[in-house]
PDB file of C-alpha atoms and ligand atoms in Angstrom:
ATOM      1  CA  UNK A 544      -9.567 -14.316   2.779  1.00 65.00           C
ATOM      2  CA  UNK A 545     -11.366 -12.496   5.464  1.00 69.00           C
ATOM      3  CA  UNK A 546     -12.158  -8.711   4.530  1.00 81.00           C
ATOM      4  CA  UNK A 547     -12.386  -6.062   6.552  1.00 87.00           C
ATOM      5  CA  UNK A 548     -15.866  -4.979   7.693  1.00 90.00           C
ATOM      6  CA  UNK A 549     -17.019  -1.357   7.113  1.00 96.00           C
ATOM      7  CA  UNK A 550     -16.370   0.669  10.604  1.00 98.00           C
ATOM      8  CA  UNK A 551     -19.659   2.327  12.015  1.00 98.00           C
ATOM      9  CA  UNK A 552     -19.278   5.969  11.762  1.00 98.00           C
ATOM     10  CA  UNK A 553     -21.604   8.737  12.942  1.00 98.00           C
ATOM     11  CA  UNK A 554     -22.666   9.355  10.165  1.00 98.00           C
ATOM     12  CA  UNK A 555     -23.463   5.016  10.681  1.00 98.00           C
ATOM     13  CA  UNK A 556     -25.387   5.842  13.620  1.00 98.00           C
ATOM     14  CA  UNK A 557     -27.333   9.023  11.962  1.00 98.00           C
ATOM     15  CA  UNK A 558     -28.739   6.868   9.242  1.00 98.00           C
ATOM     16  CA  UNK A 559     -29.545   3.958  11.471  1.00 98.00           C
ATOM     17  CA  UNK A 560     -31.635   6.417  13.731  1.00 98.00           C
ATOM     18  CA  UNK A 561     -33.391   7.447  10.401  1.00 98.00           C
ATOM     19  CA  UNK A 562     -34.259   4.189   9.370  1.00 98.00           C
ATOM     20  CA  UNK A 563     -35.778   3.262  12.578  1.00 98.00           C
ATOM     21  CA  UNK A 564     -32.227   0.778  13.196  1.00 98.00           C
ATOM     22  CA  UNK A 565     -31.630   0.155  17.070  1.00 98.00           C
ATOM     23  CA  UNK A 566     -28.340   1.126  17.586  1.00 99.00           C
ATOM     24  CA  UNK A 567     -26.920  -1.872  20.287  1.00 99.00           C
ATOM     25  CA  UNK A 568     -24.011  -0.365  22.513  1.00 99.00           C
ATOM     26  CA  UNK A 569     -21.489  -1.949  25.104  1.00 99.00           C
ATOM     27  CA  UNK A 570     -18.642  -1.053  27.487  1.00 99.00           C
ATOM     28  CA  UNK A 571     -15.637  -2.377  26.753  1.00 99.00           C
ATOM     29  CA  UNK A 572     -12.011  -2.281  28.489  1.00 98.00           C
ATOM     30  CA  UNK A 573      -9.502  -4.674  26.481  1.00 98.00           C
ATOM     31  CA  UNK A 574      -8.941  -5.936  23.183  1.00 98.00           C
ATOM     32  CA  UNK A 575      -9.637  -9.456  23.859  1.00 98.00           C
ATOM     33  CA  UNK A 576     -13.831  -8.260  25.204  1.00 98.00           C
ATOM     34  CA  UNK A 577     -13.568  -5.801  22.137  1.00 98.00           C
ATOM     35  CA  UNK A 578     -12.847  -8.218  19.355  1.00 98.00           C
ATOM     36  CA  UNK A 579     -15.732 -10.544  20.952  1.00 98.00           C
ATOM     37  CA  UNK A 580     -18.125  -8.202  21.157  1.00 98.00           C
ATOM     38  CA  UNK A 581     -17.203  -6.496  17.666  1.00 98.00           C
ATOM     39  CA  UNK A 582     -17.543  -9.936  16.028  1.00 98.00           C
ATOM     40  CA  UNK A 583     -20.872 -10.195  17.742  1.00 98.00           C
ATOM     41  CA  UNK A 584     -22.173  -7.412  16.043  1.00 98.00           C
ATOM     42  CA  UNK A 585     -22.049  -4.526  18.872  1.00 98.00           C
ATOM     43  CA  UNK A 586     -22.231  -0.830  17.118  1.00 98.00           C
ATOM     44  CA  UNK A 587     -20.418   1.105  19.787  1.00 99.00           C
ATOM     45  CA  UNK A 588     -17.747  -0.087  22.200  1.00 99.00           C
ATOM     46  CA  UNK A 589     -17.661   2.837  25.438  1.00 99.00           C
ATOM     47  CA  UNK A 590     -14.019   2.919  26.588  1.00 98.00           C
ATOM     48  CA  UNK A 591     -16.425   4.390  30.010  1.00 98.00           C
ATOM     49  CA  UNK A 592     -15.067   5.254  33.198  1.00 98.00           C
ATOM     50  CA  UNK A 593     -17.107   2.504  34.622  1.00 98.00           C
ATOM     51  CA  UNK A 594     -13.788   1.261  34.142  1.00 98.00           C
ATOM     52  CA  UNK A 595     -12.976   2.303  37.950  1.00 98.00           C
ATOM     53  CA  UNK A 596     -15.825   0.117  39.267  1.00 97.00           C
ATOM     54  CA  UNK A 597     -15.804  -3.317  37.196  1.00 98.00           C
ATOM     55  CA  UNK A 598     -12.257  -3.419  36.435  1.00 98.00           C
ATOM     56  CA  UNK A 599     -10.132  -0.887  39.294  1.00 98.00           C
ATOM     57  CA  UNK A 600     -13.033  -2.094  42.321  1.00 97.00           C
ATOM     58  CA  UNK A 601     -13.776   1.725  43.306  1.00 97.00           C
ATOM     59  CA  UNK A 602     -16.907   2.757  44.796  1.00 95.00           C
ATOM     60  CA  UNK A 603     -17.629   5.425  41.791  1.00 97.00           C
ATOM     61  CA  UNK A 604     -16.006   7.242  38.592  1.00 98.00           C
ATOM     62  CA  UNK A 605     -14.449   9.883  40.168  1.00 98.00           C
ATOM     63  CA  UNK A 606     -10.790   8.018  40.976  1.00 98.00           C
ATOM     64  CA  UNK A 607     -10.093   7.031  37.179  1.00 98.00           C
ATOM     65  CA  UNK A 608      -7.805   9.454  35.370  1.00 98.00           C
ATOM     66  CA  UNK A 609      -7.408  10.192  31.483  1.00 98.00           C
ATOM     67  CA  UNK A 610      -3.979   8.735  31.290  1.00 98.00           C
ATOM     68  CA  UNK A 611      -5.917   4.982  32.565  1.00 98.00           C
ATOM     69  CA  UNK A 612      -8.988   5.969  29.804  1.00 98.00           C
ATOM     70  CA  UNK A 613      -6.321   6.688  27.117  1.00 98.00           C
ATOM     71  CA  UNK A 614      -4.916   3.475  27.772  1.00 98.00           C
ATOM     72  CA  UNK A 615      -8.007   1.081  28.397  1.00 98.00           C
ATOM     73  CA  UNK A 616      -8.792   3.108  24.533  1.00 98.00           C
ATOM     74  CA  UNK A 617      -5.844   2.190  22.614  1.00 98.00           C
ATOM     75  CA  UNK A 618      -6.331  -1.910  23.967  1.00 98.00           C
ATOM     76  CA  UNK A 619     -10.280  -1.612  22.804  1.00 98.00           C
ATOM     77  CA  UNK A 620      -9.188   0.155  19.729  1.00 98.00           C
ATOM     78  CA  UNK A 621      -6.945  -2.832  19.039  1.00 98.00           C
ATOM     79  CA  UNK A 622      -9.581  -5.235  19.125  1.00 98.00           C
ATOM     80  CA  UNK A 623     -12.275  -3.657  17.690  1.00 98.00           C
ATOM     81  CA  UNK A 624     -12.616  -3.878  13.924  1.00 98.00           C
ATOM     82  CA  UNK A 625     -16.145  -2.438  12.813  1.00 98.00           C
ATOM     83  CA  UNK A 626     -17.290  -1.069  16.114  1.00 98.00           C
ATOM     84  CA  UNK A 627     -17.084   3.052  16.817  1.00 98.00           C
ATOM     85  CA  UNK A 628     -15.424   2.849  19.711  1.00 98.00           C
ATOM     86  CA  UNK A 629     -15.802   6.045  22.180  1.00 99.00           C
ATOM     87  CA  UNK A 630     -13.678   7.495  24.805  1.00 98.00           C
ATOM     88  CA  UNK A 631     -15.018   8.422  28.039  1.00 98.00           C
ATOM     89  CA  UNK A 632     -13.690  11.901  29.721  1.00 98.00           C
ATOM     90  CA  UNK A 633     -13.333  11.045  33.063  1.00 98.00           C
ATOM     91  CA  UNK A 634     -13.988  13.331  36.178  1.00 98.00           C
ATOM     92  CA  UNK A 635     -12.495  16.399  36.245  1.00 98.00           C
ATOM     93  CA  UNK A 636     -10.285  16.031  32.645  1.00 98.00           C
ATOM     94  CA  UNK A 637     -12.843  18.560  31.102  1.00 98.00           C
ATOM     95  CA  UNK A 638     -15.086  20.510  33.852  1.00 98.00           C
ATOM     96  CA  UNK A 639     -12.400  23.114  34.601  1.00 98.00           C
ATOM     97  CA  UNK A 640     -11.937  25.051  31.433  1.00 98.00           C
ATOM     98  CA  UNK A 641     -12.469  24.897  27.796  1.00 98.00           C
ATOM     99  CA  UNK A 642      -9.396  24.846  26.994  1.00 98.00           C
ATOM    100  CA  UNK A 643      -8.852  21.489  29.181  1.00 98.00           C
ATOM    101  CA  UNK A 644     -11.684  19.782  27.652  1.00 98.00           C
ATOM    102  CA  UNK A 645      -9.679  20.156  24.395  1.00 98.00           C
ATOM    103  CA  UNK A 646      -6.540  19.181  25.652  1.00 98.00           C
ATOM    104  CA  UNK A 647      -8.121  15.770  27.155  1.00 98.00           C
ATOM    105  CA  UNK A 648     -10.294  14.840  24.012  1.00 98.00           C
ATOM    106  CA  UNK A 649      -7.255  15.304  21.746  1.00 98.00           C
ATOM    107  CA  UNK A 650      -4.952  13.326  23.922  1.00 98.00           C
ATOM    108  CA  UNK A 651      -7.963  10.252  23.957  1.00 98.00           C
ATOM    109  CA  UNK A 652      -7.947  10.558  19.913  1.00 98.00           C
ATOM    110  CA  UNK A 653      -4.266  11.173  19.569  1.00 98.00           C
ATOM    111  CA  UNK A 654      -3.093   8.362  22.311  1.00 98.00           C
ATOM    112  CA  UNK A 655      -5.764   6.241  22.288  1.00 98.00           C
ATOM    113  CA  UNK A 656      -7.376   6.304  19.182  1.00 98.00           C
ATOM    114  CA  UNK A 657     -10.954   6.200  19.592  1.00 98.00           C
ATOM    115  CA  UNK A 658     -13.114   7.576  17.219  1.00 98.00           C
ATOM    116  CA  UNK A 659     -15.061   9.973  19.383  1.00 98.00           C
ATOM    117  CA  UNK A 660     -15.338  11.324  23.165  1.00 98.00           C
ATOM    118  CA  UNK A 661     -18.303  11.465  25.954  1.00 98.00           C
ATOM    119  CA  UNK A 662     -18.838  14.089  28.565  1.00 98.00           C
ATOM    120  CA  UNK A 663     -21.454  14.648  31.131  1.00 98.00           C
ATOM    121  CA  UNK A 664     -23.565  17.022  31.415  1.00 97.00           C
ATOM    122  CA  UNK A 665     -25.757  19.331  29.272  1.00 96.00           C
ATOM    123  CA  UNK A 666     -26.183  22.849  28.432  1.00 96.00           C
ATOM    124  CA  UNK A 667     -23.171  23.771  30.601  1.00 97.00           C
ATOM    125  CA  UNK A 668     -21.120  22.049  28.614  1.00 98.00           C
ATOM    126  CA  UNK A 669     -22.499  23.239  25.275  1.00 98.00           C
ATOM    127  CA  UNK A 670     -19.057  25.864  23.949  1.00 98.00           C
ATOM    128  CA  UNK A 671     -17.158  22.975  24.665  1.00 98.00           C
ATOM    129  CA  UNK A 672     -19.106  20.231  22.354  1.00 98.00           C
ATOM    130  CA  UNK A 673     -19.122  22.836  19.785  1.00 98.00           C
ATOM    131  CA  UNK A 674     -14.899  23.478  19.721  1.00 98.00           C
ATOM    132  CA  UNK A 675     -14.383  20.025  20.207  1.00 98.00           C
ATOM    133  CA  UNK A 676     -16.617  19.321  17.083  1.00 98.00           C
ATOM    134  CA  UNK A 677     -15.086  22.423  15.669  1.00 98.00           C
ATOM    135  CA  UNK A 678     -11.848  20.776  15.983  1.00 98.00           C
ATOM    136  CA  UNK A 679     -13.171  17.725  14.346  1.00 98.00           C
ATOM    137  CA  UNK A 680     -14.027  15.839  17.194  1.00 98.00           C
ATOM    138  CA  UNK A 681     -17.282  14.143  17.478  1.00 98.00           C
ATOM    139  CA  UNK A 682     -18.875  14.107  20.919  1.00 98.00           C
ATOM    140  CA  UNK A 683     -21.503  12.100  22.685  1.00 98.00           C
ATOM    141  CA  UNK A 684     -23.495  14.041  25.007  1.00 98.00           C
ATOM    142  CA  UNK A 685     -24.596  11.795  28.760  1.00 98.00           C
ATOM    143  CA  UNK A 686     -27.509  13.570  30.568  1.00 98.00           C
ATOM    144  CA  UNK A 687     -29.557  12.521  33.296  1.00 98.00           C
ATOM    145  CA  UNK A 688     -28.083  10.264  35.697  1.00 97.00           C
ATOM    146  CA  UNK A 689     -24.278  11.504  35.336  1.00 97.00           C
ATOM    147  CA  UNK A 690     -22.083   9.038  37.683  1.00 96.00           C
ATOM    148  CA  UNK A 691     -19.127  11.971  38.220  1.00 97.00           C
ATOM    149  CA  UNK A 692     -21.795  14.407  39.778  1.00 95.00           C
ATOM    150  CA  UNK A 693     -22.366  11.341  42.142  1.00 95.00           C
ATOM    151  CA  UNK A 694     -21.719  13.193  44.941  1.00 95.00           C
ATOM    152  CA  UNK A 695     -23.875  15.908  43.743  1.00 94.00           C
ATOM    153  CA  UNK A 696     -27.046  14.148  43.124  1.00 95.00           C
ATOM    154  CA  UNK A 697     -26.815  12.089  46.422  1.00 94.00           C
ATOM    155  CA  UNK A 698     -26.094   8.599  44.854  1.00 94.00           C
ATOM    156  CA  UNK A 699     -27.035   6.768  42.197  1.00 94.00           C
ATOM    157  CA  UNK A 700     -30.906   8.124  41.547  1.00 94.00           C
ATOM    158  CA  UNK A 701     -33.009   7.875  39.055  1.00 95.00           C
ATOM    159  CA  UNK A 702     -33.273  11.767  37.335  1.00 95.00           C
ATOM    160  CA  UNK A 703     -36.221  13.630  36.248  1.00 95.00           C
ATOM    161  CA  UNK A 704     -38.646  12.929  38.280  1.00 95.00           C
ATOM    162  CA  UNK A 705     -38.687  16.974  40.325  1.00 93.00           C
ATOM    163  CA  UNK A 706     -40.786  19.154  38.664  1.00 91.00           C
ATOM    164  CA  UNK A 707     -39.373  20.961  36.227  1.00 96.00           C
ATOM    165  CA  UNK A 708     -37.142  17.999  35.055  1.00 95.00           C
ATOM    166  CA  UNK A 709     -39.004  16.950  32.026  1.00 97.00           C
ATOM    167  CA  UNK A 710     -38.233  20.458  31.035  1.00 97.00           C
ATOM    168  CA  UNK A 711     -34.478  20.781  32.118  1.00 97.00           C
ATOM    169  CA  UNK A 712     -33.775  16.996  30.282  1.00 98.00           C
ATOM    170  CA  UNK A 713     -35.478  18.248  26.852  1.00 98.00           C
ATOM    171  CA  UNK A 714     -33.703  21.642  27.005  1.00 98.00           C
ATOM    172  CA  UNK A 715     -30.331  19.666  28.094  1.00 98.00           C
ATOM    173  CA  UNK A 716     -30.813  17.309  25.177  1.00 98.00           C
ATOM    174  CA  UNK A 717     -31.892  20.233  22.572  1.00 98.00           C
ATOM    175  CA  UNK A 718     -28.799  22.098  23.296  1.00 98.00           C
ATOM    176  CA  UNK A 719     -26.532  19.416  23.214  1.00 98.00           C
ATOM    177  CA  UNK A 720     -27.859  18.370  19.638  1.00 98.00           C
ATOM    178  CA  UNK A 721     -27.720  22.439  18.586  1.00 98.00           C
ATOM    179  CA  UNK A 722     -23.853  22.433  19.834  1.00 98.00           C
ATOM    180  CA  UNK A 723     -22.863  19.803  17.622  1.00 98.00           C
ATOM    181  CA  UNK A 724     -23.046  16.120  19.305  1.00 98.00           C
ATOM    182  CA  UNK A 725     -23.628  13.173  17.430  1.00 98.00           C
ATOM    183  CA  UNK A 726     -25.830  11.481  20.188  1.00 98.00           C
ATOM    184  CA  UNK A 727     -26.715  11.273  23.696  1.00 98.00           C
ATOM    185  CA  UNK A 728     -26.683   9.060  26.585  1.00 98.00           C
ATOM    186  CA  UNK A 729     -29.628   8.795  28.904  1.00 98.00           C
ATOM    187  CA  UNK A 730     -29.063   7.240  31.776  1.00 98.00           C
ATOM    188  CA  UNK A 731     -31.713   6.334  34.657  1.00 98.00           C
ATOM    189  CA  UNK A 732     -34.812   8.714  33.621  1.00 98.00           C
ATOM    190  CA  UNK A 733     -38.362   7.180  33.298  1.00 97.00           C
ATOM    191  CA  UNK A 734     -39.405   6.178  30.313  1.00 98.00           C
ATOM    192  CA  UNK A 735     -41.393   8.278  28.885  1.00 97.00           C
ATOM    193  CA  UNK A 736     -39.048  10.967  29.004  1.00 97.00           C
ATOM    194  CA  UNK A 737     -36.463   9.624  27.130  1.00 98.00           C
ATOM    195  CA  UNK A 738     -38.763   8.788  24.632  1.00 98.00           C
ATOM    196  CA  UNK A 739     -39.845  12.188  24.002  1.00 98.00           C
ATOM    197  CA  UNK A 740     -36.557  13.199  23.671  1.00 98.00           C
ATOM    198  CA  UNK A 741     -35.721  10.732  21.516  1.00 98.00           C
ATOM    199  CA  UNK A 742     -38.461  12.112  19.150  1.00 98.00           C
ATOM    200  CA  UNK A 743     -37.689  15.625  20.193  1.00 98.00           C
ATOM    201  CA  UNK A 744     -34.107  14.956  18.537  1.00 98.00           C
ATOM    202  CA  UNK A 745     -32.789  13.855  15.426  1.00 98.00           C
ATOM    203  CA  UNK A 746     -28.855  12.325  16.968  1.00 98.00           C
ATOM    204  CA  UNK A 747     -29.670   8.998  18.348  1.00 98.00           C
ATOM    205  CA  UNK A 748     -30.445   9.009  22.077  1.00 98.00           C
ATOM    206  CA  UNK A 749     -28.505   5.643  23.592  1.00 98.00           C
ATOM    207  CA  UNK A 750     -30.817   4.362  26.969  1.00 98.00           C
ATOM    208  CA  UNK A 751     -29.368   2.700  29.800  1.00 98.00           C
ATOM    209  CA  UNK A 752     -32.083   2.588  32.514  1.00 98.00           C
ATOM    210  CA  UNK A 753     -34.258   4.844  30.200  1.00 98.00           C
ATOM    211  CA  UNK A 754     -36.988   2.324  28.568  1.00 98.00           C
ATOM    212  CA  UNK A 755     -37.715   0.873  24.951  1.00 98.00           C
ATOM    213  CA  UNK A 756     -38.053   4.352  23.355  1.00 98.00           C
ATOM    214  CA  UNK A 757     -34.803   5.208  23.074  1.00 98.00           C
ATOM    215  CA  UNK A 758     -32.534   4.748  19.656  1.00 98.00           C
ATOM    216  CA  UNK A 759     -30.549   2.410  20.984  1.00 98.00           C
ATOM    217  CA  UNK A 760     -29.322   1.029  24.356  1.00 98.00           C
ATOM    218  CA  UNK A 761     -25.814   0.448  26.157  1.00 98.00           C
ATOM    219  CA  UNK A 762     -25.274  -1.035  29.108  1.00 98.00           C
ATOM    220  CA  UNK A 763     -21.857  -1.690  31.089  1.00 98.00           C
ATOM    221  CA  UNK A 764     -20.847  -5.054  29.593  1.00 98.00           C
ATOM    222  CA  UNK A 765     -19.844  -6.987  33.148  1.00 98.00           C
ATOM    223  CA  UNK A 766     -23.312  -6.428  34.633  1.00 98.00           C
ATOM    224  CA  UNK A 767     -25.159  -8.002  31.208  1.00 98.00           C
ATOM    225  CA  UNK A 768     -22.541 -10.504  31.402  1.00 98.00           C
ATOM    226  CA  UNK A 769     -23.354 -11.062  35.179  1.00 98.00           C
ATOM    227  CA  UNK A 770     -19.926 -11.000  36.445  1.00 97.00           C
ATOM    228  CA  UNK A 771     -20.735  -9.456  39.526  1.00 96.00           C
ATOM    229  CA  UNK A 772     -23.350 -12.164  41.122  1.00 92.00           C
ATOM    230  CA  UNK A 773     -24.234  -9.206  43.691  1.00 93.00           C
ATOM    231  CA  UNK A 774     -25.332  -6.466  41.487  1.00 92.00           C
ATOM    232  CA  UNK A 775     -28.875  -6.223  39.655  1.00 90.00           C
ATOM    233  CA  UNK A 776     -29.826  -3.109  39.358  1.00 95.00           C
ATOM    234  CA  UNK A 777     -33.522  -3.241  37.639  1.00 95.00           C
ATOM    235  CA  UNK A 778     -32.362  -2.030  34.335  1.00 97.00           C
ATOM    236  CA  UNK A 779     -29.785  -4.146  33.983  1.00 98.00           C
ATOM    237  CA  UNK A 780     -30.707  -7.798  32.222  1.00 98.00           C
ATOM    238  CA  UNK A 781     -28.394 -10.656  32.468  1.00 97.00           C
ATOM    239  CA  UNK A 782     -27.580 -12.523  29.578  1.00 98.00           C
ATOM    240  CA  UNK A 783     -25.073 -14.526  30.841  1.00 98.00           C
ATOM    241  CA  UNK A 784     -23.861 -15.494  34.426  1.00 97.00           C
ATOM    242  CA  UNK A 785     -20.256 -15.758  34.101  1.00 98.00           C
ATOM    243  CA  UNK A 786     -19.016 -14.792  37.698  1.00 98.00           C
ATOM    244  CA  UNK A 787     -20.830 -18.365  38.885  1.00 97.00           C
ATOM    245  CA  UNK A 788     -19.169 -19.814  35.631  1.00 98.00           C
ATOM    246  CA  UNK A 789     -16.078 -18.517  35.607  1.00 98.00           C
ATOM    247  CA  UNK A 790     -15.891 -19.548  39.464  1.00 98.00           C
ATOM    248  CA  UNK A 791     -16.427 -23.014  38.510  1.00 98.00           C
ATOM    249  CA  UNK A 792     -14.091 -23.563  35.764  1.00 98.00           C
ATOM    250  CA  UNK A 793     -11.375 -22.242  38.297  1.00 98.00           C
ATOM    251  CA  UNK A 794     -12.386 -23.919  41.137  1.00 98.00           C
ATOM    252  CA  UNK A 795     -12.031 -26.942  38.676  1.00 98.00           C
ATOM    253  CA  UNK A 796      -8.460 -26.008  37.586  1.00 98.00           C
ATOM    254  CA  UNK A 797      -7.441 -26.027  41.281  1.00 98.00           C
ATOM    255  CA  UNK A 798      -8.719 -29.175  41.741  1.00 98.00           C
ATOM    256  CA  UNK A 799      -6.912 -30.523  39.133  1.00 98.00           C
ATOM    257  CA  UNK A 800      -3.605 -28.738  39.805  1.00 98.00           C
ATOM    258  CA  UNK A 801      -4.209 -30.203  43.217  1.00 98.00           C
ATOM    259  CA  UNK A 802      -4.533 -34.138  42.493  1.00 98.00           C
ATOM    260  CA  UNK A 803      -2.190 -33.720  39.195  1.00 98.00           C
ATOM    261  CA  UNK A 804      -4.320 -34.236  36.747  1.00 98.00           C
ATOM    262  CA  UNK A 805      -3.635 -31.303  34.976  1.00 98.00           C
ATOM    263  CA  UNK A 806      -1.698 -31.207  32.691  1.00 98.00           C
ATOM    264  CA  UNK A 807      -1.963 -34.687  30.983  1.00 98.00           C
ATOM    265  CA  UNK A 808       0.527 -35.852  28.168  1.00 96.00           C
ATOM    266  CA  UNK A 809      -1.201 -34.744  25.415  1.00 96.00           C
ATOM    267  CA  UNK A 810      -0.608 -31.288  27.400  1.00 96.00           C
ATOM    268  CA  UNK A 811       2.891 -31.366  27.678  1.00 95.00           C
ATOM    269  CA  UNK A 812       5.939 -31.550  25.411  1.00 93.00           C
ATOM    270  CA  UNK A 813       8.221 -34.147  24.507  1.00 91.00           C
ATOM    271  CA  UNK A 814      12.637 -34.298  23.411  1.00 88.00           C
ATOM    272  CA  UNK A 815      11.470 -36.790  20.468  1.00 85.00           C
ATOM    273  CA  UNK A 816       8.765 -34.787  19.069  1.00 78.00           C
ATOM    274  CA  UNK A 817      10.847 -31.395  19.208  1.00 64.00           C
ATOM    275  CA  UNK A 818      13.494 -33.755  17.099  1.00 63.00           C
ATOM    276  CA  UNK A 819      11.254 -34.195  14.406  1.00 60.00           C
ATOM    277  CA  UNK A 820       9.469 -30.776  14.118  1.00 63.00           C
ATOM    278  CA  UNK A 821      10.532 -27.860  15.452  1.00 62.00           C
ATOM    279  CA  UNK A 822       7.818 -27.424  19.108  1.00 61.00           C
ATOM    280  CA  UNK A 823       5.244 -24.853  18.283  1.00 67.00           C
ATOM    281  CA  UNK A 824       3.752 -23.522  21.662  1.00 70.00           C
ATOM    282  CA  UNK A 825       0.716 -24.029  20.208  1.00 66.00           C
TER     283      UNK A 825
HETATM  284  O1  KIV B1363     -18.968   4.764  32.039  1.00 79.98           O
HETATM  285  C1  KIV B1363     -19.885   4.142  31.500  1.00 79.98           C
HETATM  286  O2  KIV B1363     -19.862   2.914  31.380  1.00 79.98           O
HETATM  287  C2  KIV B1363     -21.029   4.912  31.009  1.00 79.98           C
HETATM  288  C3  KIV B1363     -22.215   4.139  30.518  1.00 79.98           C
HETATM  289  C4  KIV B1363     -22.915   3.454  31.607  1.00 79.98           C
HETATM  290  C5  KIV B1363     -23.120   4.995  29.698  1.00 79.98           C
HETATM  291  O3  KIV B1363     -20.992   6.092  31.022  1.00 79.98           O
END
């Protein structure tokens, strides 16, 4: 009989920081990619709005909407069976008011039952953290390089390298944990920044593009996968390359459709055998 595994909470994550436990993180859009990278032992699936660049082909976040995050959610939320699986508040579902930012987290753990939200951003964002987590709604913080202020920062730079941005990060970071939020992304800061906040801390700091000294690490699960045969971005390592594979298992289908040899007998289905047994698809 197979039993159900014990979901990571935060509370999960808290204790695994505590014991020194890496915490391993992925992005993850549908329930088929959930369930394998659940059964492969992933802590956190990120419902993110990468979504709008690996999956929609956008140039950034910004075009991906909450309705398309709540939905992407409830398929990863299917599939996933011990992972915490997070919802990503896409651009603009949260920056205009308070009272927005509540009204988008509830819908993503109403509609599309994750098990917590992410936002952007640091201290600015700190009254909302702490009435969503008033509300009962855990929240992971995302500081340094935030994708949806794209525009803002000029591209996609590495953060915290002005002066004063040590500073601003720790201070960001600080007031996040004071407001309530479980952990907190850092993406694209040097190294030893993120491990000082890391120490600085006690929520578990997740790194992507932010060295070894972080709690754990996430990174978007098409680019470790190497889908994408263009795109290696130095903080990204490939442990797969399934683009150039996945190319040639369909350029071999198309061969075979082509010259018939797909399918074969054994591949198709027979009057006499449907006679004796009722067909089964499979
Ligand atoms: O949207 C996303 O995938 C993210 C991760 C890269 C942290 O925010």
């Amino acid at each position: 009989m197979q039993t159900t595994p014990r979901r990571v909470t935060i509370q999960t994550l808290r204790q695994m920081k505590e014991r020194g436990e890496r915490i391993a993180m992925l992005t993850a859009y549908d329930a088929t990619f959930a369930r394998l990278l659940d059964e492969a032992g992933a802590d956190v699936l990120l419902v993110g709005d990468s979504l709008g660049m690996v999956v929609q082909g956008h140039e950034t976040t910004l075009p991906v909407t909450l309705d398309e995050i709540a939905y992407h959610c409830r398929a990863v939320a299917r599939g996933a069976r011990r992972a915490h699986v997070v919802g990503d508040m896409p651009f603009m579902s949260y920056q205009a008011s308070i009272e927005q930012g509540m009204t988008s987290a509830g819908k993503l753990m109403k509609e599309g039952n994750c098990h917590s939200v992410k936002l952007e951003g640091g201290a600015v964002h700190a009254e909302l953290v702490s009435r969503l987590v008033g509300a009962g709604i855990p929240v992971m913080g995302h500081i340094g390089l935030t994708p949806q202020s794209f525009h803002q920062l000029g591209g996609f730079k590495v953060q915290g390298r002005d002066p004063g941005g040590r500073e601003r990060l720790l201070a960001d970071a600080r007031t996040l944990e004071e407001a309530g939020a479980y952990a907190i992304v850092l993406e694209a800061i040097p190294a030893d920044i993120a491990r000082e906040i890391s120490a600085a801390v006690s929520v578990p700091t997740i790194g992507i593009g932010a060295g070894a000294g972080c709690d754990g690490q996430v990174l978007v699960v098409y680019d470790m996968l190497g889908m994408d045969e263009s795109f290696k971005p130095r903080f990204v390592r490939r442990y797969e390359t399934l683009g150039a594979t996945i190319k040639g298992a369909v350029a071999h289908y198309v061969a075979d459709v082509r010259s018939g040899a797909f399918p074969s007998d054994a591949e198709s289905f027979t009057v006499a055998e449907n006679k004796a047994a009722p067909a089964h698809v499979e």
